[in-house]
Amino acid sequence: RSPTVTAMMAWDLQTLSRGRFILGLGTQVKGHIERRYGMAWALPVPRMREYILALRAIWECWQNGAPLNVRGAHYNLSVMVPLFNPGPIAHPHIPVHIAAINTHMCQLAGEACDGIRPHPITTRKFITEVMLPNAEAGAKRAGRRLETFEVAISPLVAVGEDGAELADRLRDVRARIAFYASTRTYRPVFDAHGWGGLVDRLHGLSTQQRWEEMPGHISDEVLETIAVVGTYRDVGRKILERYGDFATRIEFSLPVRKPGDAERLRGVIRELQGSGG
């Protein structure tokens, strides 16, 4: 997607939300870029850095009339005529968060972004021992401080009202973890826990299209380290215990399938909000 298109969508959403919009950006693995989206792949970190700089140059042009002059390896932008210039808005600073796992993308988050969004497959250990130190390193290199830097997590959550319901959800989450673990890009997370061999096994199964066998390779230890598992009564507390000391935003999805689920979800949200997080 062109940075100009993204810039315009973000400008509109920032206006409509009265300054509450956050732009989240993320890359994708090479196979999906080329064979799922039919696009040309490029080294993700340099391209993402240039994309973010292009967005901010476009917004600066619209807000303050600065000449548009982006010259890079991926994007060259120099035309902004009045017809396509939406002009200034009341809340021109649009926070940019990027999805990250690997070292250099985490460093870019600290260097150039307002926040980082760890992949759902990441663990507390990996976020605190690998991702956040790399974000700090990127910030230091850029001469930035991260006092207002956001860590917006979206953990996998398995929750049920009773054992049978929880068992159904665990099957879904186990399959999701197996799918992600078959992607070698995410191997550093598993290596941090000594589970690198799991990635090799699951990648092999995925190349053979043996998807239905993969969840059986996810042990309870792996499941409960990556996902937050509990009932509606205790899952909020468990989320806070795992992430509450460093996460600034917590996003998750829970199914609303039967009477009472919506109110149970509201209860979890109230517990999280009541913590001050």
Short mmCIF file of N, CA, C and O in Angstrom, two decimals, residues 56-162:
data_model
loop_
_atom_site.label_atom_id
_atom_site.label_comp_id
_atom_site.label_asym_id
_atom_site.label_seq_id
_atom_site.Cartn_x
_atom_site.Cartn_y
_atom_site.Cartn_z
N ARG A 56 5.45 10.57 7.70
CA ARG A 56 5.61 11.80 8.50
C ARG A 56 5.89 13.01 7.61
O ARG A 56 5.47 14.12 7.92
N ALA A 57 6.58 12.79 6.51
CA ALA A 57 6.81 13.89 5.57
C ALA A 57 5.50 14.34 4.93
O ALA A 57 5.26 15.55 4.74
N ILE A 58 4.65 13.39 4.58
CA ILE A 58 3.34 13.73 4.00
C ILE A 58 2.50 14.50 5.01
O ILE A 58 1.90 15.54 4.68
N TRP A 59 2.45 14.02 6.23
CA TRP A 59 1.65 14.71 7.26
C TRP A 59 2.20 16.11 7.54
O TRP A 59 1.42 17.05 7.76
N GLU A 60 3.51 16.26 7.54
CA GLU A 60 4.11 17.58 7.75
C GLU A 60 3.75 18.51 6.60
O GLU A 60 3.50 19.71 6.81
N CYS A 61 3.69 17.98 5.41
CA CYS A 61 3.27 18.78 4.25
C CYS A 61 1.84 19.26 4.42
O CYS A 61 1.54 20.45 4.22
N TRP A 62 0.96 18.38 4.82
CA TRP A 62 -0.44 18.75 4.97
C TRP A 62 -0.68 19.70 6.14
O TRP A 62 -1.48 20.62 6.05
N GLN A 63 0.03 19.47 7.23
CA GLN A 63 -0.23 20.26 8.43
C GLN A 63 0.43 21.63 8.39
O GLN A 63 -0.17 22.63 8.79
N ASN A 64 1.66 21.67 7.90
CA ASN A 64 2.45 22.91 8.01
C ASN A 64 2.93 23.45 6.68
O ASN A 64 3.67 24.45 6.66
N GLY A 65 2.54 22.81 5.59
CA GLY A 65 2.91 23.33 4.28
C GLY A 65 4.34 23.07 3.88
O GLY A 65 4.85 23.70 2.94
N ALA A 66 5.01 22.14 4.56
CA ALA A 66 6.39 21.83 4.20
C ALA A 66 6.44 21.19 2.81
O ALA A 66 5.57 20.39 2.46
N PRO A 67 7.45 21.53 2.00
CA PRO A 67 7.57 20.88 0.69
C PRO A 67 7.72 19.37 0.84
O PRO A 67 8.42 18.89 1.74
N LEU A 68 7.05 18.62 -0.01
CA LEU A 68 7.15 17.17 0.02
C LEU A 68 8.37 16.74 -0.78
O LEU A 68 8.45 16.97 -1.99
N ASN A 69 9.32 16.15 -0.09
CA ASN A 69 10.57 15.78 -0.75
C ASN A 69 11.12 14.51 -0.11
O ASN A 69 11.99 14.55 0.76
N VAL A 70 10.57 13.38 -0.51
CA VAL A 70 11.00 12.08 -0.01
C VAL A 70 11.80 11.40 -1.11
O VAL A 70 11.29 11.15 -2.21
N ARG A 71 13.06 11.12 -0.84
CA ARG A 71 13.93 10.46 -1.81
C ARG A 71 14.54 9.24 -1.15
O ARG A 71 15.34 9.36 -0.21
N GLY A 72 14.14 8.07 -1.60
CA GLY A 72 14.64 6.86 -0.98
C GLY A 72 14.80 5.73 -1.96
O GLY A 72 14.55 5.88 -3.18
N ALA A 73 15.19 4.58 -1.43
CA ALA A 73 15.37 3.40 -2.27
C ALA A 73 14.04 2.81 -2.71
O ALA A 73 13.95 2.15 -3.74
N HIS A 74 12.99 3.06 -1.92
CA HIS A 74 11.68 2.45 -2.19
C HIS A 74 10.62 3.47 -2.57
O HIS A 74 9.70 3.14 -3.33
N TYR A 75 10.69 4.68 -2.02
CA TYR A 75 9.65 5.67 -2.24
C TYR A 75 10.28 7.01 -2.60
O TYR A 75 11.21 7.48 -1.94
N ASN A 76 9.75 7.60 -3.66
CA ASN A 76 10.13 8.95 -4.08
C ASN A 76 8.86 9.76 -4.25
O ASN A 76 8.04 9.49 -5.14
N LEU A 77 8.69 10.74 -3.36
CA LEU A 77 7.46 11.53 -3.32
C LEU A 77 7.83 13.01 -3.40
O LEU A 77 8.59 13.51 -2.56
N SER A 78 7.28 13.71 -4.39
CA SER A 78 7.62 15.13 -4.54
C SER A 78 6.46 15.97 -5.06
O SER A 78 6.64 17.17 -5.28
N VAL A 79 5.29 15.37 -5.24
CA VAL A 79 4.14 16.11 -5.78
C VAL A 79 3.01 16.09 -4.76
O VAL A 79 2.58 15.02 -4.32
N MET A 80 2.52 17.28 -4.40
CA MET A 80 1.33 17.39 -3.56
C MET A 80 0.59 18.65 -4.00
O MET A 80 0.93 19.76 -3.59
N VAL A 81 -0.40 18.48 -4.86
CA VAL A 81 -1.13 19.61 -5.40
C VAL A 81 -2.29 19.95 -4.46
O VAL A 81 -2.75 19.10 -3.69
N PRO A 82 -2.79 21.18 -4.49
CA PRO A 82 -3.86 21.59 -3.56
C PRO A 82 -5.09 20.69 -3.59
O PRO A 82 -5.71 20.45 -2.55
N LEU A 83 -5.45 20.17 -4.77
CA LEU A 83 -6.64 19.34 -4.88
C LEU A 83 -6.57 18.11 -3.99
O LEU A 83 -7.59 17.65 -3.47
N PHE A 84 -5.37 17.57 -3.80
CA PHE A 84 -5.20 16.34 -3.04
C PHE A 84 -4.57 16.58 -1.67
O PHE A 84 -4.10 15.65 -1.03
N ASN A 85 -4.55 17.82 -1.24
CA ASN A 85 -4.01 18.17 0.07
C ASN A 85 -5.19 18.45 1.01
O ASN A 85 -5.87 19.46 0.84
N PRO A 86 -5.45 17.59 1.99
CA PRO A 86 -6.61 17.80 2.86
C PRO A 86 -6.43 18.94 3.85
O PRO A 86 -7.40 19.34 4.50
N GLY A 87 -5.21 19.43 4.00
CA GLY A 87 -4.98 20.55 4.90
C GLY A 87 -4.84 20.13 6.35
O GLY A 87 -4.94 18.95 6.70
N PRO A 88 -4.58 21.10 7.24
CA PRO A 88 -4.30 20.80 8.65
C PRO A 88 -5.51 20.27 9.40
O PRO A 88 -6.65 20.51 9.01
N ILE A 89 -5.23 19.54 10.48
CA ILE A 89 -6.27 19.00 11.34
C ILE A 89 -5.97 19.38 12.78
O ILE A 89 -4.87 19.85 13.11
N ALA A 90 -6.93 19.14 13.66
CA ALA A 90 -6.80 19.57 15.06
C ALA A 90 -5.77 18.75 15.84
O ALA A 90 -5.18 19.25 16.79
N HIS A 91 -5.59 17.49 15.46
CA HIS A 91 -4.67 16.60 16.20
C HIS A 91 -3.69 15.98 15.21
O HIS A 91 -3.84 14.82 14.81
N PRO A 92 -2.68 16.72 14.81
CA PRO A 92 -1.82 16.25 13.71
C PRO A 92 -0.83 15.16 14.08
O PRO A 92 -0.32 14.49 13.19
N HIS A 93 -0.56 14.96 15.37
CA HIS A 93 0.38 13.89 15.72
C HIS A 93 -0.35 12.56 15.75
O HIS A 93 -1.21 12.31 16.60
N ILE A 94 -0.01 11.70 14.81
CA ILE A 94 -0.60 10.36 14.73
C ILE A 94 0.45 9.37 15.22
O ILE A 94 1.48 9.18 14.57
N PRO A 95 0.23 8.72 16.37
CA PRO A 95 1.21 7.74 16.85
C PRO A 95 1.34 6.58 15.87
O PRO A 95 0.36 6.10 15.32
N VAL A 96 2.57 6.16 15.66
CA VAL A 96 2.86 5.02 14.79
C VAL A 96 3.43 3.89 15.65
O VAL A 96 4.44 4.07 16.33
N HIS A 97 2.77 2.75 15.60
CA HIS A 97 3.27 1.53 16.25
C HIS A 97 3.65 0.54 15.16
O HIS A 97 2.99 0.49 14.11
N ILE A 98 4.67 -0.27 15.41
CA ILE A 98 4.97 -1.33 14.46
C ILE A 98 4.96 -2.68 15.16
O ILE A 98 5.34 -2.81 16.31
N ALA A 99 4.50 -3.67 14.41
CA ALA A 99 4.57 -5.05 14.86
C ALA A 99 6.00 -5.53 14.71
O ALA A 99 6.68 -5.20 13.74
N ALA A 100 6.47 -6.31 15.69
CA ALA A 100 7.88 -6.69 15.67
C ALA A 100 8.08 -8.01 16.40
O ALA A 100 7.28 -8.40 17.24
N ILE A 101 9.16 -8.67 16.04
CA ILE A 101 9.68 -9.81 16.77
C ILE A 101 11.21 -9.75 16.76
O ILE A 101 11.85 -9.77 17.81
N ASN A 102 11.77 -9.64 15.58
CA ASN A 102 13.21 -9.80 15.43
C ASN A 102 13.98 -8.53 15.79
O ASN A 102 13.43 -7.43 15.87
N THR A 103 15.28 -8.72 16.00
CA THR A 103 16.15 -7.70 16.60
C THR A 103 16.04 -6.35 15.92
O THR A 103 15.80 -5.32 16.57
N HIS A 104 16.22 -6.31 14.61
CA HIS A 104 16.33 -5.02 13.93
C HIS A 104 14.99 -4.30 13.85
O HIS A 104 14.95 -3.07 13.88
N MET A 105 13.88 -5.04 13.77
CA MET A 105 12.58 -4.39 13.77
C MET A 105 12.28 -3.81 15.14
O MET A 105 11.69 -2.73 15.26
N CYS A 106 12.68 -4.52 16.19
CA CYS A 106 12.51 -3.98 17.55
C CYS A 106 13.34 -2.71 17.72
O CYS A 106 12.89 -1.73 18.34
N GLN A 107 14.54 -2.71 17.18
CA GLN A 107 15.38 -1.52 17.26
C GLN A 107 14.77 -0.36 16.49
O GLN A 107 14.82 0.80 16.94
N LEU A 108 14.16 -0.65 15.33
CA LEU A 108 13.49 0.40 14.57
C LEU A 108 12.33 0.98 15.36
O LEU A 108 12.08 2.19 15.31
N ALA A 109 11.61 0.15 16.09
CA ALA A 109 10.51 0.65 16.92
C ALA A 109 11.02 1.70 17.91
O ALA A 109 10.42 2.76 18.08
N GLY A 110 12.14 1.40 18.56
CA GLY A 110 12.70 2.36 19.50
C GLY A 110 13.27 3.59 18.81
O GLY A 110 13.23 4.70 19.35
N GLU A 111 13.78 3.39 17.63
CA GLU A 111 14.42 4.48 16.88
C GLU A 111 13.41 5.48 16.33
O GLU A 111 13.65 6.69 16.36
N ALA A 112 12.28 4.99 15.80
CA ALA A 112 11.44 5.85 14.98
C ALA A 112 9.95 5.82 15.29
O ALA A 112 9.20 6.53 14.63
N CYS A 113 9.52 5.03 16.28
CA CYS A 113 8.08 4.83 16.48
C CYS A 113 7.62 5.28 17.85
O CYS A 113 8.43 5.54 18.76
N ASP A 114 6.31 5.30 18.01
CA ASP A 114 5.69 5.66 19.29
C ASP A 114 5.34 4.44 20.12
O ASP A 114 4.96 4.57 21.28
N GLY A 115 5.45 3.26 19.51
CA GLY A 115 5.12 2.06 20.26
C GLY A 115 5.49 0.81 19.48
O GLY A 115 5.79 0.86 18.28
N ILE A 116 5.47 -0.29 20.19
CA ILE A 116 5.78 -1.60 19.61
C ILE A 116 4.62 -2.54 19.91
O ILE A 116 3.99 -2.46 20.97
N ARG A 117 4.35 -3.43 18.97
CA ARG A 117 3.26 -4.39 19.12
C ARG A 117 3.82 -5.79 18.94
O ARG A 117 3.97 -6.26 17.81
N PRO A 118 4.14 -6.45 20.04
CA PRO A 118 4.65 -7.81 19.95
C PRO A 118 3.63 -8.76 19.33
O PRO A 118 2.43 -8.64 19.55
N HIS A 119 4.12 -9.68 18.56
CA HIS A 119 3.27 -10.69 17.93
C HIS A 119 2.60 -11.54 19.02
O HIS A 119 3.19 -11.76 20.09
N PRO A 120 1.38 -12.05 18.79
CA PRO A 120 0.72 -12.88 19.81
C PRO A 120 1.53 -14.11 20.22
O PRO A 120 1.32 -14.66 21.31
N ILE A 121 2.46 -14.55 19.39
CA ILE A 121 3.24 -15.73 19.71
C ILE A 121 4.35 -15.44 20.72
O ILE A 121 4.93 -16.36 21.31
N THR A 122 4.65 -14.17 20.96
CA THR A 122 5.74 -13.83 21.87
C THR A 122 5.36 -14.12 23.31
O THR A 122 4.18 -14.15 23.68
N THR A 123 6.36 -14.30 24.15
CA THR A 123 6.17 -14.61 25.56
C THR A 123 6.68 -13.46 26.42
O THR A 123 7.41 -12.58 25.95
N ARG A 124 6.32 -13.49 27.68
CA ARG A 124 6.83 -12.47 28.59
C ARG A 124 8.36 -12.46 28.58
O ARG A 124 8.98 -11.39 28.51
N LYS A 125 8.97 -13.62 28.66
CA LYS A 125 10.43 -13.72 28.68
C LYS A 125 11.02 -13.08 27.43
O LYS A 125 11.97 -12.28 27.52
N PHE A 126 10.47 -13.38 26.28
CA PHE A 126 11.04 -12.86 25.04
C PHE A 126 10.84 -11.35 24.94
O PHE A 126 11.74 -10.63 24.49
N ILE A 127 9.68 -10.87 25.34
CA ILE A 127 9.42 -9.43 25.27
C ILE A 127 10.37 -8.66 26.18
O ILE A 127 11.00 -7.67 25.79
N THR A 128 10.50 -9.11 27.43
CA THR A 128 11.28 -8.35 28.41
C THR A 128 12.78 -8.54 28.26
O THR A 128 13.56 -7.63 28.57
N GLU A 129 13.21 -9.71 27.78
CA GLU A 129 14.65 -9.98 27.70
C GLU A 129 15.25 -9.74 26.32
O GLU A 129 16.47 -9.59 26.21
N VAL A 130 14.41 -9.70 25.29
CA VAL A 130 14.93 -9.53 23.94
C VAL A 130 14.35 -8.29 23.27
O VAL A 130 15.08 -7.40 22.84
N MET A 131 13.02 -8.19 23.19
CA MET A 131 12.41 -7.13 22.42
C MET A 131 12.62 -5.75 23.02
O MET A 131 13.08 -4.82 22.32
N LEU A 132 12.30 -5.58 24.29
CA LEU A 132 12.40 -4.25 24.89
C LEU A 132 13.83 -3.75 25.01
O LEU A 132 14.10 -2.57 24.75
N PRO A 133 14.81 -4.61 25.35
CA PRO A 133 16.20 -4.13 25.31
C PRO A 133 16.63 -3.68 23.91
O PRO A 133 17.39 -2.71 23.78
N ASN A 134 16.15 -4.35 22.87
CA ASN A 134 16.49 -3.92 21.52
C ASN A 134 15.81 -2.60 21.17
O ASN A 134 16.39 -1.76 20.48
N ALA A 135 14.58 -2.40 21.63
CA ALA A 135 13.93 -1.11 21.42
C ALA A 135 14.71 0.00 22.12
O ALA A 135 14.89 1.10 21.56
N GLU A 136 15.18 -0.26 23.32
CA GLU A 136 16.01 0.71 24.04
C GLU A 136 17.29 1.02 23.26
O GLU A 136 17.72 2.17 23.18
N ALA A 137 17.90 -0.02 22.69
CA ALA A 137 19.13 0.19 21.92
C ALA A 137 18.86 1.07 20.71
O ALA A 137 19.66 1.96 20.38
N GLY A 138 17.74 0.83 20.03
CA GLY A 138 17.40 1.66 18.89
C GLY A 138 17.14 3.11 19.28
O GLY A 138 17.56 4.04 18.59
N ALA A 139 16.46 3.30 20.40
CA ALA A 139 16.20 4.65 20.88
C ALA A 139 17.50 5.37 21.25
O ALA A 139 17.69 6.55 20.92
N LYS A 140 18.38 4.67 21.91
CA LYS A 140 19.66 5.27 22.30
C LYS A 140 20.46 5.69 21.08
O LYS A 140 21.05 6.78 21.04
N ARG A 141 20.48 4.85 20.07
CA ARG A 141 21.19 5.17 18.84
C ARG A 141 20.62 6.41 18.16
O ARG A 141 21.35 7.21 17.55
N ALA A 142 19.31 6.60 18.28
CA ALA A 142 18.65 7.76 17.66
C ALA A 142 18.61 8.97 18.57
O ALA A 142 18.08 10.02 18.17
N GLY A 143 19.14 8.84 19.78
CA GLY A 143 19.11 9.95 20.72
C GLY A 143 17.74 10.22 21.29
O GLY A 143 17.42 11.37 21.64
N ARG A 144 16.92 9.18 21.39
CA ARG A 144 15.56 9.33 21.91
C ARG A 144 15.45 8.74 23.30
O ARG A 144 16.24 7.91 23.71
N ARG A 145 14.43 9.18 24.01
CA ARG A 145 14.06 8.60 25.28
C ARG A 145 12.66 7.99 25.13
O ARG A 145 11.84 8.49 24.37
N LEU A 146 12.40 6.91 25.87
CA LEU A 146 11.17 6.15 25.66
C LEU A 146 10.17 6.27 26.80
O LEU A 146 9.41 5.34 27.07
N GLU A 147 10.11 7.44 27.44
CA GLU A 147 9.19 7.59 28.56
C GLU A 147 7.74 7.37 28.17
O GLU A 147 6.95 6.82 28.94
N THR A 148 7.34 7.78 26.98
CA THR A 148 5.95 7.64 26.55
C THR A 148 5.78 6.50 25.54
O THR A 148 4.71 6.38 24.94
N PHE A 149 6.79 5.70 25.38
CA PHE A 149 6.76 4.59 24.42
C PHE A 149 5.72 3.56 24.88
O PHE A 149 5.67 3.18 26.04
N GLU A 150 4.90 3.11 23.93
CA GLU A 150 3.84 2.16 24.26
C GLU A 150 4.26 0.73 23.93
O GLU A 150 4.94 0.48 22.93
N VAL A 151 3.84 -0.19 24.78
CA VAL A 151 4.00 -1.62 24.52
C VAL A 151 2.59 -2.19 24.49
O VAL A 151 1.95 -2.36 25.53
N ALA A 152 2.10 -2.43 23.29
CA ALA A 152 0.71 -2.85 23.10
C ALA A 152 0.69 -4.34 22.77
O ALA A 152 1.03 -4.74 21.66
N ILE A 153 0.33 -5.14 23.73
CA ILE A 153 0.37 -6.59 23.54
C ILE A 153 -1.01 -7.12 23.14
O ILE A 153 -2.04 -6.53 23.46
N SER A 154 -1.00 -8.23 22.42
CA SER A 154 -2.25 -8.88 22.02
C SER A 154 -2.10 -10.38 22.23
O SER A 154 -1.94 -11.14 21.28
N PRO A 155 -2.10 -10.81 23.48
CA PRO A 155 -1.82 -12.21 23.77
C PRO A 155 -2.92 -13.13 23.30
O PRO A 155 -4.09 -12.75 23.17
N LEU A 156 -2.55 -14.37 23.05
CA LEU A 156 -3.55 -15.41 22.84
C LEU A 156 -4.17 -15.74 24.20
O LEU A 156 -3.46 -15.92 25.18
N VAL A 157 -5.48 -15.79 24.24
CA VAL A 157 -6.20 -16.03 25.49
C VAL A 157 -7.14 -17.21 25.29
O VAL A 157 -7.94 -17.23 24.34
N ALA A 158 -7.05 -18.19 26.18
CA ALA A 158 -7.97 -19.33 26.18
C ALA A 158 -8.79 -19.26 27.45
O ALA A 158 -8.26 -19.38 28.55
N VAL A 159 -10.09 -19.04 27.29
CA VAL A 159 -10.94 -18.84 28.46
C VAL A 159 -12.26 -19.59 28.26
O VAL A 159 -12.76 -19.72 27.15
N GLY A 160 -12.80 -20.09 29.37
CA GLY A 160 -14.09 -20.77 29.32
C GLY A 160 -14.78 -20.67 30.66
O GLY A 160 -14.15 -20.43 31.69
N GLU A 161 -16.08 -20.86 30.64
CA GLU A 161 -16.86 -20.82 31.87
C GLU A 161 -16.72 -22.11 32.66
O GLU A 161 -16.85 -22.13 33.88
N ASP A 162 -16.44 -23.22 31.96
CA ASP A 162 -16.27 -24.50 32.62
C ASP A 162 -15.22 -25.31 31.86
O ASP A 162 -14.67 -24.86 30.85
#
